[in-house]
Amino acid sequence: QVQLVESGGGLVQAGGSLRLSCAVSGSISEDNRMAWFRQAPGKQRQWVALTTGGGSINYVDNVKGRFTLSRDNAKNTAYLEMKSLKPEDTAVYYCRLIQSGQEYWGQGTQVTVSS
């Protein structure tokens, strides 16, 4: 069974930075793909960054140039580097792994950006 655990959320001033982590455990295959989603209060969950089958990374327009998805050398942790944070970035952020046609989700970590 695959488990994902997000961490690194917190309170930050507008213009500040945070790095979110997603620790992965369990049976991970080489074809796994990672993504980050977020859900703001009263809003639907939306994707913000994802890896494609070709290895490239897509970002939604309103985070391009500010957010960066990466993975560590051991391929057991994914990161979302966030800079120039805005109040509209306030949300619970979720890590998602897709593997063998199945989706796995973490519990989420709260990011709050004050103006």
Short mmCIF file of C-alpha atoms in Angstrom, two decimals:
data_model
loop_
_atom_site.label_atom_id
_atom_site.label_comp_id
_atom_site.label_asym_id
_atom_site.label_seq_id
_atom_site.Cartn_x
_atom_site.Cartn_y
_atom_site.Cartn_z
CA GLN A 1 0.00 0.00 0.00
CA VAL A 2 1.23 3.48 -0.90
CA GLN A 3 1.09 6.28 1.66
CA LEU A 4 1.71 10.01 1.15
CA VAL A 5 2.32 12.50 3.96
CA GLU A 6 2.48 16.24 3.28
CA SER A 7 4.27 18.69 5.54
CA GLY A 8 5.71 22.19 5.48
CA GLY A 9 2.56 24.27 5.50
CA GLY A 10 2.08 27.24 7.76
CA LEU A 11 1.42 30.95 7.98
CA VAL A 12 3.42 33.30 5.77
CA GLN A 13 3.23 36.95 4.77
CA ALA A 14 2.36 37.91 1.21
CA GLY A 15 5.52 37.85 -0.88
CA GLY A 16 7.09 35.15 1.28
CA SER A 17 8.08 31.59 0.46
CA LEU A 18 7.36 28.07 1.65
CA ARG A 19 8.51 24.58 0.66
CA LEU A 20 6.02 21.77 0.95
CA SER A 21 7.18 18.16 1.21
CA CYS A 22 5.43 14.92 0.30
CA ALA A 23 6.99 11.81 1.82
CA VAL A 24 6.14 8.62 -0.05
CA SER A 25 6.23 5.12 1.41
CA GLY A 26 5.17 1.71 0.18
CA SER A 27 5.65 -0.06 -3.13
CA ILE A 28 6.59 2.58 -5.69
CA SER A 29 7.11 1.71 -9.35
CA GLU A 30 9.23 3.62 -11.83
CA ASP A 31 6.23 4.87 -13.79
CA ASN A 32 4.72 6.84 -10.90
CA ARG A 33 3.72 10.45 -11.53
CA MET A 34 3.41 13.15 -8.89
CA ALA A 35 1.15 16.17 -8.73
CA TRP A 36 0.11 18.88 -6.29
CA PHE A 37 -3.45 20.08 -5.78
CA ARG A 38 -4.97 22.70 -3.54
CA GLN A 39 -8.40 23.46 -2.13
CA ALA A 40 -9.25 26.92 -0.85
CA PRO A 41 -12.11 27.49 1.61
CA GLY A 42 -15.43 27.22 -0.21
CA LYS A 43 -13.70 26.24 -3.46
CA GLN A 44 -13.26 23.03 -5.43
CA ARG A 45 -9.98 21.18 -5.34
CA GLN A 46 -7.76 22.26 -8.25
CA TRP A 47 -4.48 20.96 -9.64
CA VAL A 48 -1.54 23.36 -9.46
CA ALA A 49 1.45 21.35 -10.72
CA LEU A 50 1.87 17.92 -12.28
CA THR A 51 4.41 15.79 -14.09
CA THR A 52 3.54 14.48 -17.54
CA GLY A 53 4.27 11.06 -18.96
CA GLY A 54 7.17 12.61 -20.84
CA GLY A 55 8.76 13.95 -17.68
CA SER A 56 7.90 17.61 -18.15
CA ILE A 57 6.01 19.66 -15.57
CA ASN A 58 2.84 21.64 -16.12
CA TYR A 59 1.70 24.51 -13.90
CA VAL A 60 -1.58 26.36 -13.81
CA ASP A 61 -1.22 29.88 -15.17
CA ASN A 62 -1.59 31.70 -11.86
CA VAL A 63 1.41 29.91 -10.29
CA LYS A 64 3.79 29.83 -13.27
CA GLY A 65 7.12 31.38 -12.39
CA ARG A 66 6.35 31.19 -8.66
CA PHE A 67 5.91 27.46 -7.89
CA THR A 68 8.33 24.64 -8.67
CA LEU A 69 7.64 20.90 -8.41
CA SER A 70 10.69 18.71 -7.75
CA ARG A 71 11.71 15.31 -6.40
CA ASP A 72 14.71 14.23 -4.33
CA ASN A 73 17.47 11.91 -5.51
CA ALA A 74 16.00 8.84 -3.82
CA LYS A 75 12.61 9.47 -5.46
CA ASN A 76 10.92 9.07 -2.11
CA THR A 77 9.97 12.71 -1.52
CA ALA A 78 8.32 15.31 -3.72
CA TYR A 79 8.46 19.05 -3.09
CA LEU A 80 6.52 22.13 -4.02
CA GLU A 81 8.63 25.27 -3.74
CA MET A 82 6.41 28.33 -3.50
CA LYS A 83 7.65 31.92 -3.72
CA SER A 84 6.04 35.33 -4.06
CA LEU A 85 3.03 33.94 -2.25
CA LYS A 86 -0.28 35.75 -2.53
CA PRO A 87 -3.36 35.67 -0.28
CA GLU A 88 -5.20 33.82 -3.04
CA ASP A 89 -2.71 30.96 -2.61
CA THR A 90 -4.26 30.21 0.78
CA ALA A 91 -5.52 26.62 0.68
CA VAL A 92 -5.00 23.09 1.87
CA TYR A 93 -2.35 21.57 -0.39
CA TYR A 94 -2.45 17.89 -1.32
CA CYS A 95 0.13 15.60 -2.88
CA ARG A 96 -1.12 13.02 -5.38
CA LEU A 97 0.65 9.99 -6.82
CA ILE A 98 -0.61 8.05 -9.82
CA GLN A 99 0.68 4.51 -10.26
CA SER A 100 -0.64 1.46 -12.10
CA GLY A 101 -3.89 3.24 -12.85
CA GLN A 102 -4.53 4.14 -9.19
CA GLU A 103 -4.48 7.47 -7.38
CA TYR A 104 -3.04 7.98 -3.90
CA TRP A 105 -3.55 11.12 -1.83
CA GLY A 106 -1.96 12.62 1.22
CA GLN A 107 -3.86 14.17 4.11
CA GLY A 108 -3.10 17.74 3.09
CA THR A 109 -1.19 20.60 4.69
CA GLN A 110 -2.57 24.07 5.36
CA VAL A 111 -0.96 27.12 3.74
CA THR A 112 -2.19 30.53 4.88
CA VAL A 113 -0.90 33.72 3.25
CA SER A 114 -1.69 36.96 5.04
CA SER A 115 -1.94 40.30 3.27
#
